[in-house]
Coordinates of C-alpha atoms and ligand atoms in Angstrom, one line a residue:
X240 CA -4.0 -21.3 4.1
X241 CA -2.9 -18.8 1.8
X242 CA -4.3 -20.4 -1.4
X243 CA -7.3 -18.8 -1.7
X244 CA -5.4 -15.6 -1.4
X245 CA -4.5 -15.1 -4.6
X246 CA -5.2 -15.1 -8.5
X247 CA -5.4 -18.7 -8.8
X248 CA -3.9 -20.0 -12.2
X249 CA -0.4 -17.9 -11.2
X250 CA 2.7 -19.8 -12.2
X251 CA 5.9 -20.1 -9.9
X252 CA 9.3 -20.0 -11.4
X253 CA 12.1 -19.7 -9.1
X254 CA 16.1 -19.1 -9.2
X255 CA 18.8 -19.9 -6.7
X256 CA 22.5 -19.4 -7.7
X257 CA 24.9 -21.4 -6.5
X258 CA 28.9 -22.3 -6.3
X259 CA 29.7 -18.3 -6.4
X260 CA 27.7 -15.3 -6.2
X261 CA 27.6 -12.3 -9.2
X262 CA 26.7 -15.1 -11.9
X263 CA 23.8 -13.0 -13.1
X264 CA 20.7 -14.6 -11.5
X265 CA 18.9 -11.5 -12.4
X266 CA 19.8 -11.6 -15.9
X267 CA 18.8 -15.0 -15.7
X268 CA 15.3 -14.7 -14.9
X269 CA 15.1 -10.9 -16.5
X270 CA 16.0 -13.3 -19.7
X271 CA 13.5 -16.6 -19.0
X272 CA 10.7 -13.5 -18.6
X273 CA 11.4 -12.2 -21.9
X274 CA 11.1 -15.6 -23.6
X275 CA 7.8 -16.4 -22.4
X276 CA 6.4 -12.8 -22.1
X277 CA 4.5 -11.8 -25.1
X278 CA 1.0 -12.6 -23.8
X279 CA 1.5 -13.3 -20.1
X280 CA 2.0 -11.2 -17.2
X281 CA 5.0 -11.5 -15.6
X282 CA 6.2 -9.9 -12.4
X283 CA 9.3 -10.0 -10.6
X284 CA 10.2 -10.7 -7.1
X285 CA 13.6 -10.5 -5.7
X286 CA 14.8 -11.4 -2.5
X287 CA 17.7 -10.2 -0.4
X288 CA 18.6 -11.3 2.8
X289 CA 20.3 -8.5 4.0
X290 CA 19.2 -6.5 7.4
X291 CA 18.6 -3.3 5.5
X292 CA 15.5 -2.5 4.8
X293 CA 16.3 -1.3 1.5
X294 CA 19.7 -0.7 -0.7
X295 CA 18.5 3.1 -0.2
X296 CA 21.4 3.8 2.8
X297 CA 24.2 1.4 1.1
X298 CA 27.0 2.6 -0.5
X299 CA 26.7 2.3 -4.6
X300 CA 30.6 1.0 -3.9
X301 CA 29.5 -2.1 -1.7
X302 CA 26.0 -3.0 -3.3
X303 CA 25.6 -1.2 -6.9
X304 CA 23.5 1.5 -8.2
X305 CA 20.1 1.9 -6.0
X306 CA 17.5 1.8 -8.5
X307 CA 14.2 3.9 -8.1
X308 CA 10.9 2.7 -9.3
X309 CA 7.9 5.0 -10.1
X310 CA 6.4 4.5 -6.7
X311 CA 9.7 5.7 -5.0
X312 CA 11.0 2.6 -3.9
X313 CA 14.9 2.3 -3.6
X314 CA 15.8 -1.1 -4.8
X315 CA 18.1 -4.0 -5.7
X316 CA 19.4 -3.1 -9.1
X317 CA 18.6 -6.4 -10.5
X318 CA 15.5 -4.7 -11.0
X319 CA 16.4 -2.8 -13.9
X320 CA 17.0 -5.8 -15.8
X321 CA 13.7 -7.0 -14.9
X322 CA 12.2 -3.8 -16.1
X323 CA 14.6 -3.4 -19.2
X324 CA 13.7 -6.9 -19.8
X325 CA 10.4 -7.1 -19.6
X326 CA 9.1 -3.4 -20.1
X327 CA 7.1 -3.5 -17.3
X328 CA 7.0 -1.1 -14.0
X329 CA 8.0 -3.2 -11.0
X330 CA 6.5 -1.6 -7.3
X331 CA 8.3 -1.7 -3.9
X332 CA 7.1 -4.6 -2.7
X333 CA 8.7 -6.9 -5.3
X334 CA 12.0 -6.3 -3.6
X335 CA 11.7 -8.3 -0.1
X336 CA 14.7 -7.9 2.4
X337 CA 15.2 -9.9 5.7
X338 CA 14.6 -6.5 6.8
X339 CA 11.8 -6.0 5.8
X340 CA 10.5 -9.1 6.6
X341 CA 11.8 -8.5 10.3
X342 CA 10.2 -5.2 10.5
X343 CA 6.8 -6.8 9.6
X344 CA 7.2 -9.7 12.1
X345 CA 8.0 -7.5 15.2
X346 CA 4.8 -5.3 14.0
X347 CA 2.6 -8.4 14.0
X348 CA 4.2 -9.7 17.0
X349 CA 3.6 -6.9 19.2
X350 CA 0.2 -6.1 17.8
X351 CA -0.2 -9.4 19.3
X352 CA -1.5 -10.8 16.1
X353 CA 0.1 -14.2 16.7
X354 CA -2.2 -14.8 19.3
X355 CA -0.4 -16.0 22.2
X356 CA 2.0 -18.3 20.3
X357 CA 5.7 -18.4 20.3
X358 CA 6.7 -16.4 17.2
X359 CA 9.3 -19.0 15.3
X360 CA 11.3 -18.7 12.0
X361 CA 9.1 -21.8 11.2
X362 CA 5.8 -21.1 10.3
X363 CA 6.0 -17.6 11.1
X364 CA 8.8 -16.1 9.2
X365 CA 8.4 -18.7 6.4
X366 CA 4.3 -18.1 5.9
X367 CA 5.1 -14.4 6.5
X368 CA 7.2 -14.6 3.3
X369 CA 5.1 -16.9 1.2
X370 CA 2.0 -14.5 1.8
X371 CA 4.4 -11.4 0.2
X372 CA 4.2 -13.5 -3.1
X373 CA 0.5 -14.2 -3.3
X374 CA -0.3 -10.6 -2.4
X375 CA 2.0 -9.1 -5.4
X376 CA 0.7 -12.3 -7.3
X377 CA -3.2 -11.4 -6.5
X378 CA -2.9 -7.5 -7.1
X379 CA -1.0 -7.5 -10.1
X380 CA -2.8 -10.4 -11.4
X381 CA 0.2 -11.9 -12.2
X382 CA 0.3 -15.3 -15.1
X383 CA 3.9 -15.8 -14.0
X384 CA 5.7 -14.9 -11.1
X385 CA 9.7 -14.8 -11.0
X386 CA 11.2 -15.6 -7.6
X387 CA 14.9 -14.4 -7.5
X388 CA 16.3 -15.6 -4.2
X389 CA 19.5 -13.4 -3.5
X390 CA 23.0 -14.8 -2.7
X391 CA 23.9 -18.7 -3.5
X392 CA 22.3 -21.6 -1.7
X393 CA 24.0 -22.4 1.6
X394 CA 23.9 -18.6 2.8
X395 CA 22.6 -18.6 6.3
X396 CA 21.1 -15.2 5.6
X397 CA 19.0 -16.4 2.6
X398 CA 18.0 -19.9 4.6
X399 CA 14.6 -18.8 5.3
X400 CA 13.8 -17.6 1.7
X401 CA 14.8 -21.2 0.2
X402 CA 12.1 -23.3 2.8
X403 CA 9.5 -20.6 2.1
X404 CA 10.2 -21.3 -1.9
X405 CA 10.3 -25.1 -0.9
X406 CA 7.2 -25.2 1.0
X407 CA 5.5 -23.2 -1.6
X408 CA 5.7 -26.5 -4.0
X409 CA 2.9 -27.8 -1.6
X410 CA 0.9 -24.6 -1.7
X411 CA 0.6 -24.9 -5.7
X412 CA 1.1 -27.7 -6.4
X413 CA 3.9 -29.1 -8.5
X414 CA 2.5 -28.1 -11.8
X415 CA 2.6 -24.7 -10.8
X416 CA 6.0 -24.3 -9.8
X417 CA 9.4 -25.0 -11.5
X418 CA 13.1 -24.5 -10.0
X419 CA 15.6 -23.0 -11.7
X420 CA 19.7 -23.4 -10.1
X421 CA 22.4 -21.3 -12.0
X422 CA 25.8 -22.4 -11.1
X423 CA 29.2 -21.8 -12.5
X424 CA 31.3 -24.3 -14.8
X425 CA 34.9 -23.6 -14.3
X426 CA 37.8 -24.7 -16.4
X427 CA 40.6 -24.9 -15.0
X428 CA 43.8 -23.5 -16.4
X429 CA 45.8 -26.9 -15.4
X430 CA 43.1 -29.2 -17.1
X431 CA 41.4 -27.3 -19.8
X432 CA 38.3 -29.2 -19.5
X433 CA 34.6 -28.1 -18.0
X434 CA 34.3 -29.4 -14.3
X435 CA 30.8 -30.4 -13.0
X436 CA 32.4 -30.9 -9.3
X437 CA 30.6 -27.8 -8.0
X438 CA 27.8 -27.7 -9.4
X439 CA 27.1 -31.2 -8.5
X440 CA 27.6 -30.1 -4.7
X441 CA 25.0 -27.3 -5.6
X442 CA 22.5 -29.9 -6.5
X443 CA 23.1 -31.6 -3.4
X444 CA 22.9 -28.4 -1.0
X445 CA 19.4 -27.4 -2.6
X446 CA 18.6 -31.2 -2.4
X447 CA 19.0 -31.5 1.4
X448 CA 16.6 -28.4 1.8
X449 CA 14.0 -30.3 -0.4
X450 CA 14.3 -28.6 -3.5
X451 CA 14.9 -30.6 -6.5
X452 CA 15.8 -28.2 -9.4
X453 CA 13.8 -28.8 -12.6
X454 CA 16.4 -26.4 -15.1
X455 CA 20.4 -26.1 -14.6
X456 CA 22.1 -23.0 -15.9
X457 CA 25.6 -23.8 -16.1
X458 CA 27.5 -20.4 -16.7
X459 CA 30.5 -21.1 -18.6
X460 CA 33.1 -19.4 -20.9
X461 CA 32.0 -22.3 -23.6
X462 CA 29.0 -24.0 -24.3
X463 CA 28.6 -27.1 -22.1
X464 CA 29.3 -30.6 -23.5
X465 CA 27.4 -33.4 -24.2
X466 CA 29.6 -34.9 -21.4
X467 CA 29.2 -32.6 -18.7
X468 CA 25.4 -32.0 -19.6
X469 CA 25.5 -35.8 -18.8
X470 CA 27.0 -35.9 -15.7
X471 CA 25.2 -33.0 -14.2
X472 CA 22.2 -34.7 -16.0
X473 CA 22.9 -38.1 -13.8
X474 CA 24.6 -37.0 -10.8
X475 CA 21.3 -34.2 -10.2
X476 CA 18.5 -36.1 -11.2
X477 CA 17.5 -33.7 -14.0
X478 CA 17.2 -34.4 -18.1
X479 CA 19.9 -34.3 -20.3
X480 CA 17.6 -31.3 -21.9
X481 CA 17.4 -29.5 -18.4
X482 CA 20.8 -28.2 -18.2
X483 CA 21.5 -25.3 -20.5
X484 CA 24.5 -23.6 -21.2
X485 CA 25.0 -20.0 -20.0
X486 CA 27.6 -19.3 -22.2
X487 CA 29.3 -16.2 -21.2
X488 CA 28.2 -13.2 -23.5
X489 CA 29.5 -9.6 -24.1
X490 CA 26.3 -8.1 -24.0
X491 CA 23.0 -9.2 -21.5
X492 CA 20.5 -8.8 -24.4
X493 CA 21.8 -11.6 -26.5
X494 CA 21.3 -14.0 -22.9
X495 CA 17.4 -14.6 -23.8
X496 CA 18.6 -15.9 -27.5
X497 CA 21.4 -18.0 -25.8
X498 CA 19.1 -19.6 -23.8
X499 CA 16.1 -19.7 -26.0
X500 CA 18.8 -21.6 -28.5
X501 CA 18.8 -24.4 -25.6
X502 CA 15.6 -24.6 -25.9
X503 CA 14.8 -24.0 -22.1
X504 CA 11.2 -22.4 -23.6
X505 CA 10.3 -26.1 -24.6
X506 CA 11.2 -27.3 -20.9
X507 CA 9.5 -25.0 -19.4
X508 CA 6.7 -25.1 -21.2
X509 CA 6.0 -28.8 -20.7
X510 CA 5.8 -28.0 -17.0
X511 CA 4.2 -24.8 -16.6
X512 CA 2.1 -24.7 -20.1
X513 CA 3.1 -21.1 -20.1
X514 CA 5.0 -20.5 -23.1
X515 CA 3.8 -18.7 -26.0
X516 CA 6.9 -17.5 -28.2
X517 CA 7.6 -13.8 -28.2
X518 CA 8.5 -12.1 -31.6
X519 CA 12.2 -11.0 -31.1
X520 CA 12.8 -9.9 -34.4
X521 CA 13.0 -6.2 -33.5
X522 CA 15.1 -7.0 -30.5
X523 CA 17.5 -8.8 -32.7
X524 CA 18.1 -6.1 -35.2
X525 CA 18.6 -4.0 -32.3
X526 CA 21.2 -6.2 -31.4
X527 CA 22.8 -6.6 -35.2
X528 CA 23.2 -2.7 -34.8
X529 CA 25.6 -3.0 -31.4
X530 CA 27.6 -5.7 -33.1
X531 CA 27.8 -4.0 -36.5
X532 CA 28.3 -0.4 -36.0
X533 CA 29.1 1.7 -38.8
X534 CA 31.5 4.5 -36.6
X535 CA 32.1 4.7 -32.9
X536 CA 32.5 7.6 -30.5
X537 CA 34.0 8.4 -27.0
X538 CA 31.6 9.5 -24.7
X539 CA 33.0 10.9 -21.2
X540 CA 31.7 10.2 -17.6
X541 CA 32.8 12.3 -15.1
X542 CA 32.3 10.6 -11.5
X543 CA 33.7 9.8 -8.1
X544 CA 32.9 6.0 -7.9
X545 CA 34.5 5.3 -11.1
X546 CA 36.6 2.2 -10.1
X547 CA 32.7 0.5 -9.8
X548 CA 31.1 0.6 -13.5
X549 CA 27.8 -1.0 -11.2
X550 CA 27.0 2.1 -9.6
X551 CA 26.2 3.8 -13.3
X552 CA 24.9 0.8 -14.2
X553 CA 21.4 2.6 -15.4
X554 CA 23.7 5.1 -17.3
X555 CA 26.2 2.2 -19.4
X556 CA 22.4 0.6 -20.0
X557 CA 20.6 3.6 -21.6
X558 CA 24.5 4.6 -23.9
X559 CA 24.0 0.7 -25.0
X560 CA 20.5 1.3 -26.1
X561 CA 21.7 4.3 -27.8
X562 CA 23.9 2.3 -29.6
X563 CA 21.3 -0.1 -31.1
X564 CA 19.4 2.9 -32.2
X565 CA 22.4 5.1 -34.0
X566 CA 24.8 2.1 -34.9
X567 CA 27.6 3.9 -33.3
X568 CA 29.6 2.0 -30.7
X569 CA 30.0 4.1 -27.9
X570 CA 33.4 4.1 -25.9
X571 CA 33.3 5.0 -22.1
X572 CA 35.7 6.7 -20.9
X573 CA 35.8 7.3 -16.9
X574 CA 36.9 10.6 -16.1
X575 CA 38.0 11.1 -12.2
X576 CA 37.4 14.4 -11.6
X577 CA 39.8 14.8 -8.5
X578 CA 42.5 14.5 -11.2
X579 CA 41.7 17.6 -12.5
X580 CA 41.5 19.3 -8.8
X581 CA 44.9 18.0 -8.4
X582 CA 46.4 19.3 -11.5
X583 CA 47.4 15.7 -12.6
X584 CA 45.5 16.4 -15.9
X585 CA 44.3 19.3 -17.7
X586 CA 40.8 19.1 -19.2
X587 CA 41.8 19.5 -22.8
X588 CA 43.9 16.5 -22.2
X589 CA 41.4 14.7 -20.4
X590 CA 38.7 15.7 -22.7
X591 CA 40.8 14.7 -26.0
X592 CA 38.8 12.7 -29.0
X593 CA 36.0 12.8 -26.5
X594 CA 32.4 13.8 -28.2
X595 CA 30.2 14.1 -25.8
X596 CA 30.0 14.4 -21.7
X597 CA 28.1 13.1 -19.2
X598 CA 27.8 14.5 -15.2
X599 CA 25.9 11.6 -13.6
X600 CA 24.0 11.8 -10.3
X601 CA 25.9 11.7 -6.9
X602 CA 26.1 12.7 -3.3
X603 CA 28.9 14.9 -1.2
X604 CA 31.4 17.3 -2.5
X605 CA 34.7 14.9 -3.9
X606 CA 35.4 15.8 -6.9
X607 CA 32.7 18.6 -7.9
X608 CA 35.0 21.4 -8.6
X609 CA 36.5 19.3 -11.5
X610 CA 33.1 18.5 -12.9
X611 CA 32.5 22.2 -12.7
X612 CA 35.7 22.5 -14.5
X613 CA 34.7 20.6 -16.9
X614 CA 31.2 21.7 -17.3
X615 CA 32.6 24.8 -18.0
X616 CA 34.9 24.1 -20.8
X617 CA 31.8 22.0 -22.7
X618 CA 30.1 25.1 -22.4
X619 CA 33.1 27.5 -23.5
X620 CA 34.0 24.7 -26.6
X621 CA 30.6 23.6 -27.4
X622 CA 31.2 19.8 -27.0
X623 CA 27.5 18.0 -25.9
X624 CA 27.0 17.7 -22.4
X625 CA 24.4 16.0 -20.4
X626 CA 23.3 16.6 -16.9
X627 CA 21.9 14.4 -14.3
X628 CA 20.6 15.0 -11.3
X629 CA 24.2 16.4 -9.4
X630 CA 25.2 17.5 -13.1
X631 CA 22.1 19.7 -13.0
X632 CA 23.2 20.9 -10.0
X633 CA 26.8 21.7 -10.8
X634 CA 25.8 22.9 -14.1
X635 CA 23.3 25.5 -12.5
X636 CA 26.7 26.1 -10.1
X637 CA 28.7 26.8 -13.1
X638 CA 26.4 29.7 -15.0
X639 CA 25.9 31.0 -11.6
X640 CA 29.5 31.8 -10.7
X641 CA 30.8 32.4 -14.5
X642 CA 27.9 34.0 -16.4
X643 CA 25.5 35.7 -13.2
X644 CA 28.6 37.1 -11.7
X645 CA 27.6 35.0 -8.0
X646 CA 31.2 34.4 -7.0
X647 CA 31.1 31.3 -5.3
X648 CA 28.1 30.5 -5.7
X649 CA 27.4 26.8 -4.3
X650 CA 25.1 23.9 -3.4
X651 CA 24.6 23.9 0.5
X652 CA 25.4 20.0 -0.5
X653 CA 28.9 21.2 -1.2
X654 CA 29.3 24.2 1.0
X655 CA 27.0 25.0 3.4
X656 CA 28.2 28.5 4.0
X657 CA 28.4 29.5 0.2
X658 CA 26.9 33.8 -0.4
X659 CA 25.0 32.2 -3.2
X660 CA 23.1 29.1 -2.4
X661 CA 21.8 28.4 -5.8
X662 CA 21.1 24.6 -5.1
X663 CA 19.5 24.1 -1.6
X664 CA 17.7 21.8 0.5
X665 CA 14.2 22.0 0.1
X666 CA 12.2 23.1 3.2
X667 CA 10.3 19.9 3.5
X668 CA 13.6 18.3 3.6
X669 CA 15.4 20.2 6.1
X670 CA 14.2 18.8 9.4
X671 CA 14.3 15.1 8.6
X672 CA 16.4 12.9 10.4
X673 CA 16.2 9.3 9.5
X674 CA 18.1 8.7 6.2
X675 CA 16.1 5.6 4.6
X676 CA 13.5 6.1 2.5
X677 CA 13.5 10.8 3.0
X678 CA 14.3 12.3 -0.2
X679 CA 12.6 13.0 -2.8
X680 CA 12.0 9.6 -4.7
X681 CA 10.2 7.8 -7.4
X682 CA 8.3 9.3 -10.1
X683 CA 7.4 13.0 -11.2
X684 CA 5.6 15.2 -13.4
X685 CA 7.2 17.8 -15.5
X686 CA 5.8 20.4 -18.0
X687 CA 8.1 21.2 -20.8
X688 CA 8.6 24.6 -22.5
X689 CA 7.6 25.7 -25.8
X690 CA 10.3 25.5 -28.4
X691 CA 12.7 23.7 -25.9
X692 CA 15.7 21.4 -26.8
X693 CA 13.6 19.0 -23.8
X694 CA 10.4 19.2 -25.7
X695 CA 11.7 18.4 -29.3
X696 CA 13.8 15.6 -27.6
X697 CA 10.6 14.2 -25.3
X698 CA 8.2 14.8 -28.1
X699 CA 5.3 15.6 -25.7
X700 CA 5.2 18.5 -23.1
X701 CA 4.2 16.6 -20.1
X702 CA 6.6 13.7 -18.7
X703 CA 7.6 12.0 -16.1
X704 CA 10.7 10.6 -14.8
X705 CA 12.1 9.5 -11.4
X706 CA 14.1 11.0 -9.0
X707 CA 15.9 10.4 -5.7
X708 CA 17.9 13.7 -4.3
X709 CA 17.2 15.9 -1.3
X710 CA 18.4 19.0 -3.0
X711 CA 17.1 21.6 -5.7
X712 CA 17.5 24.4 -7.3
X713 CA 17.2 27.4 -5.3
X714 CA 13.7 29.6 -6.0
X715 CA 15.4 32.8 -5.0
X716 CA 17.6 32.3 -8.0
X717 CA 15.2 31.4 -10.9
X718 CA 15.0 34.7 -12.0
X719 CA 19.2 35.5 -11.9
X720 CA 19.7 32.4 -14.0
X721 CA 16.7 33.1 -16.7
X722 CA 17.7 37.1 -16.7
X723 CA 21.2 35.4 -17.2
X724 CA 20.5 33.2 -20.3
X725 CA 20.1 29.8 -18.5
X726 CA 16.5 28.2 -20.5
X727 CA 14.2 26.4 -17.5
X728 CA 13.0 24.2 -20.3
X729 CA 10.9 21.9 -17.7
X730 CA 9.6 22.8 -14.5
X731 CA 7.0 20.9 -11.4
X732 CA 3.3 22.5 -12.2
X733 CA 3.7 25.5 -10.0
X734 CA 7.0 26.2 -11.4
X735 CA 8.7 25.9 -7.9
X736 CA 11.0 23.2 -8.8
X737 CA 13.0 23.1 -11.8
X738 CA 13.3 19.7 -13.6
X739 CA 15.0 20.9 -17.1
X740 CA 17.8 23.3 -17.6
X741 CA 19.0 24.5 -21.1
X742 CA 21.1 26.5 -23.8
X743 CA 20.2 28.0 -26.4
X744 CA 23.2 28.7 -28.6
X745 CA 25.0 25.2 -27.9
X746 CA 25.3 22.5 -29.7
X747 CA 23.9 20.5 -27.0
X748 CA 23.6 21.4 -23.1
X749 CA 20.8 20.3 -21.3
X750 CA 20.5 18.9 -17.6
X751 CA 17.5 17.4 -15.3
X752 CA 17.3 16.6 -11.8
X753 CA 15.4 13.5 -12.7
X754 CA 17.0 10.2 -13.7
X755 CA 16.4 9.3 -17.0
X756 CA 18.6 6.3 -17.7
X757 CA 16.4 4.4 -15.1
X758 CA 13.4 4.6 -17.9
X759 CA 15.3 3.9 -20.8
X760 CA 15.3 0.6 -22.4
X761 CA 16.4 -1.6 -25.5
X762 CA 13.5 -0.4 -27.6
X763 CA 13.4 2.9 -26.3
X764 CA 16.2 4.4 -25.0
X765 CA 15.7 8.1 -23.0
X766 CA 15.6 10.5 -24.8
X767 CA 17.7 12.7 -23.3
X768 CA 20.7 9.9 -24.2
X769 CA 19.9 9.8 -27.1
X770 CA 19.8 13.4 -28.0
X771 CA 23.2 13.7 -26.4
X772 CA 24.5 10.6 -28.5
X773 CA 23.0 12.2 -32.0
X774 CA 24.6 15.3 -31.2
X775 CA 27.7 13.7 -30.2
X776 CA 27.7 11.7 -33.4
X777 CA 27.0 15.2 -36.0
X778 CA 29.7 17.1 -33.7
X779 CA 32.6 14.1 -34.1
X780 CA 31.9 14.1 -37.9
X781 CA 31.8 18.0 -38.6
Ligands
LIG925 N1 23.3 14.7 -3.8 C1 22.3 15.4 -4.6 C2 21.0 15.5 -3.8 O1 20.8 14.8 -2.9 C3 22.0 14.7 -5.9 C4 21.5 13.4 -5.8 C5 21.7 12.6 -7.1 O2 22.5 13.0 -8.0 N2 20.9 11.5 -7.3 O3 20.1 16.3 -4.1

């Protein structure tokens, strides 16, 4: 029914994990897409079976960083692989969750579009699902499209997502579609040997639901053996060929040359006839400069969730690109700004052998008067500090109260009763009251000043980079701050919302409300990074 739906010669490739979760499914594909991308068009699709209807209203702590796409649309963060990967912009409607799905159903159902039939999981649900992938298949005119199916095989919550992928076989037809299970490899500290055990139950579990995989990933610390690539070979039905090592690496761009070094482009190829070999030469050079870096730096990142390095996992991606592009290995260091609230640590000490700081995004007030602290003292010492989103805010905080004279002064975020709300709620945000899906999201203009640190850095006057925040800075105080000294290096068209802050006279201080490390990829990281990185760099070897 749906066939005629969409652009007809698409391709199928789908992933389930299996065995544990967090093996890197979206890596996986993210990596398979870069191997066969160089003429096709590839999109994504992921899918989660959560009841959210986005990772928008999840905490960063129990799901990851919320990525933003151009279109606005809070999703999985798998997604920035995909779009690191494969240099494409992915839309909202790549990212299906149960709840989602749900949503749509009850629509349908009370629209009465099922015309008088008992809704069921089974065809309902299942074609519901199946028609998502030929629509984002038809209007993106899609070669290839990836299917990531979220959590491991056996999940009741992801149940429906694997018979939708299994009856889509039919739909195709089988040399349209190829299956793709990555499971783990464990070796055991009592036998020292690779055991197959559980990835041969993996096999079975997608077996009994009617899928048999075509490809096996087998994560491992080690490459697999001849012995276990039999085994798995015989015991799951697939060729020797078919099962490919996914030999645990220490950085996610080298996975598509680990798995193109299996030749798992050959495999797929003789299925799909889809493979026309990229030209990775620039990508490995890229990658010769992280592993053979001349010098290396400490960059700071002062934050509240740092126990979880997924929530700034945007942020660690755009430093590594950085890396390949000035040869410097870059050394995090997590700075808990409560610390410095508490008087456990004094910001010289925190701040020692450190070249360069960064004040991510974030929400609620923990640990903001130690960022300002800190802000502060980058200004006072000249050390290069970077902004974003929150950091803007706090930085805007910081010349308010120390060089405007606005004692106090505060984001209503913070302190809603502060004398000098210099970061405030915009009007248009002030009387919503559902939390998904309300702030100010997805992509925006910005027109960059004259003779500004933002322009020479950007190269161009107008950009555009994502945002997702509810808060900005004040209008009433544009004038305070630029009468002050602050530079509004980048501003909406009508000037009403700033994007860019500034110094002049500093090595390197600059802040947006946008998110550029959500942009920023292998062959070109944001520029913003890597100004801070540059600068860094000069400043660590005056
Ligand atoms: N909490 C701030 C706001 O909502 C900043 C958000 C962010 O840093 N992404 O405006």
């Amino acid at each position: 029914m749906h066939q005629n739906n969409y652009h007809k010669k698409t391709k199928f490739i789908i992933i389930t994990g299996g065995v544990i979760s967090g093996l890197g499914k979206g890596i996986a594909a993210a990596s398979i897409g870069k191997l066969l991308n160089s003429r096709l068009k590839i999109i994504p699709i992921k899918l989660d079976g959560y009841l959210n209807v986005d990772p928008g209203t999840m905490n960063p702590m129990e799901h990851g960083e919320v990525f933003v796409l151009n279109d606005g649309g809070e999703v999985d963060m798998d997604f920035g692989h995909y779009e690191r990967f494969l240099e494409v912009d992915c839309k909202s409607d790549q990212n299906l969750t149960m709840g989602k799905v749900f949503e749509e159903i009850r629509k349908k159902e009370r629209k009465g579009e099922f015309l008088g039939k008992t809704v069921q999981f089974i065809p309902h649900v299942t074609d519901l699902i199946k028609s998502k992938f030929f629509e984002v298949a038809k209007k993106e005119k899609a070669d290839l499209v990836l299917i990531e199916v979220g959590g491991t095989v056996g999940d009741i919550e992801n149940e429906l997502y694997i018979e939708a992928v299994r009856q889509l076989k039919s739909e195709v037809g089988s040399d349209n579609i190829l299956y793709v299970h990555l499971t783990h490899i464990p070796i055991p500290s009592g036998v020292q040997e690779q055991k197959s055990k559980p990835t041969q139950q993996s096999i079975n579990m997608l077996r009994e639901r009617g899928i048999q995989p075509d490809i096996i990933i087998g994560r491992c610390e080690q490459k697999l053996t001849d012995k276990i690539k039999n085994k798995i070979s015989v015991f799951g039905g697939i060729e020797k060929n078919a099962v490919i090592s996914g030999i645990d690496v220490d950085n996610v761009y080298k996975i598509p040359l680990a798995f193109e070094e299996e030749g798992i482009c050959e495999i797929i190829h003789r299925k799909l006839r889809v493979y026309s070999p990229p030209d990775l030469t620039s990508w490995k050079e890229l990658l010769n400069n992280i592993n053979e870096p001349i010098n290396e730096i400490i960059i700071a990142i002062c934050g509240k969730y740092t126990e979880l390095n997924d929530s700034y996992a945007s942020i660690n991606e755009a430093l590594m690109h950085c890396s390949a592009h000035t040869k410097h290995k870059i050394n995090l260091k997590f700075i808990e700004t409560t610390d410095i609230e508490n008087n456990k640590k004094t910001i010289a000490e925190v701040l020692e052998n450190v070249s360069g700081v960064i004040i991510p995004g974030g929400f609620g007030s923990r640990g903001t008067e130690g960022k300002i602290e800190v802000i502060k003292y980058c200004r006072e010492n000249n050390l290069p500090i970077l902004g974003i989103c929150l950091g803007l805010h706090l930085m805007v905080v910081e010349f308010a109260r120390n060089l405007c004279n606005l004692e106090n002064a505060n984001s209503t975020e913070i302190n809603s009763l502060t004398p000098y709300p210099v970061i405030d709620i915009m009007p248009e945000q002030k009387d919503i009251e559902n939390k998904g899906a309300t702030m100010r999201l997805g992509s925006y203009p910005a027109w960059l000043s004259e003779e500004s640190l933002a322009k020479r850095l950007y190269q161009k006057e107008l950009v555009h980079e994502r945002h997702r925040h509810r808060f900005e800075v004040n209008p009433n105080y544009h004038q305070t701050l630029k009468e002050n000294g602050l530079t509004i290096s980048g501003t909406s068209k009508d000037g009403r919302l700033i994007e860019f802050i500034e110094l002049k006279n500093h090595h390197y201080f600059i802040a947006t409300q946008a998110h550029p490390e959500l942009k920023s990829t292998l062959t070109e990281p944001a520029p913003l990074f890597l100004g801070l990185i540059k600068s860094a760099i000069s400043k660590s070897t005056l």
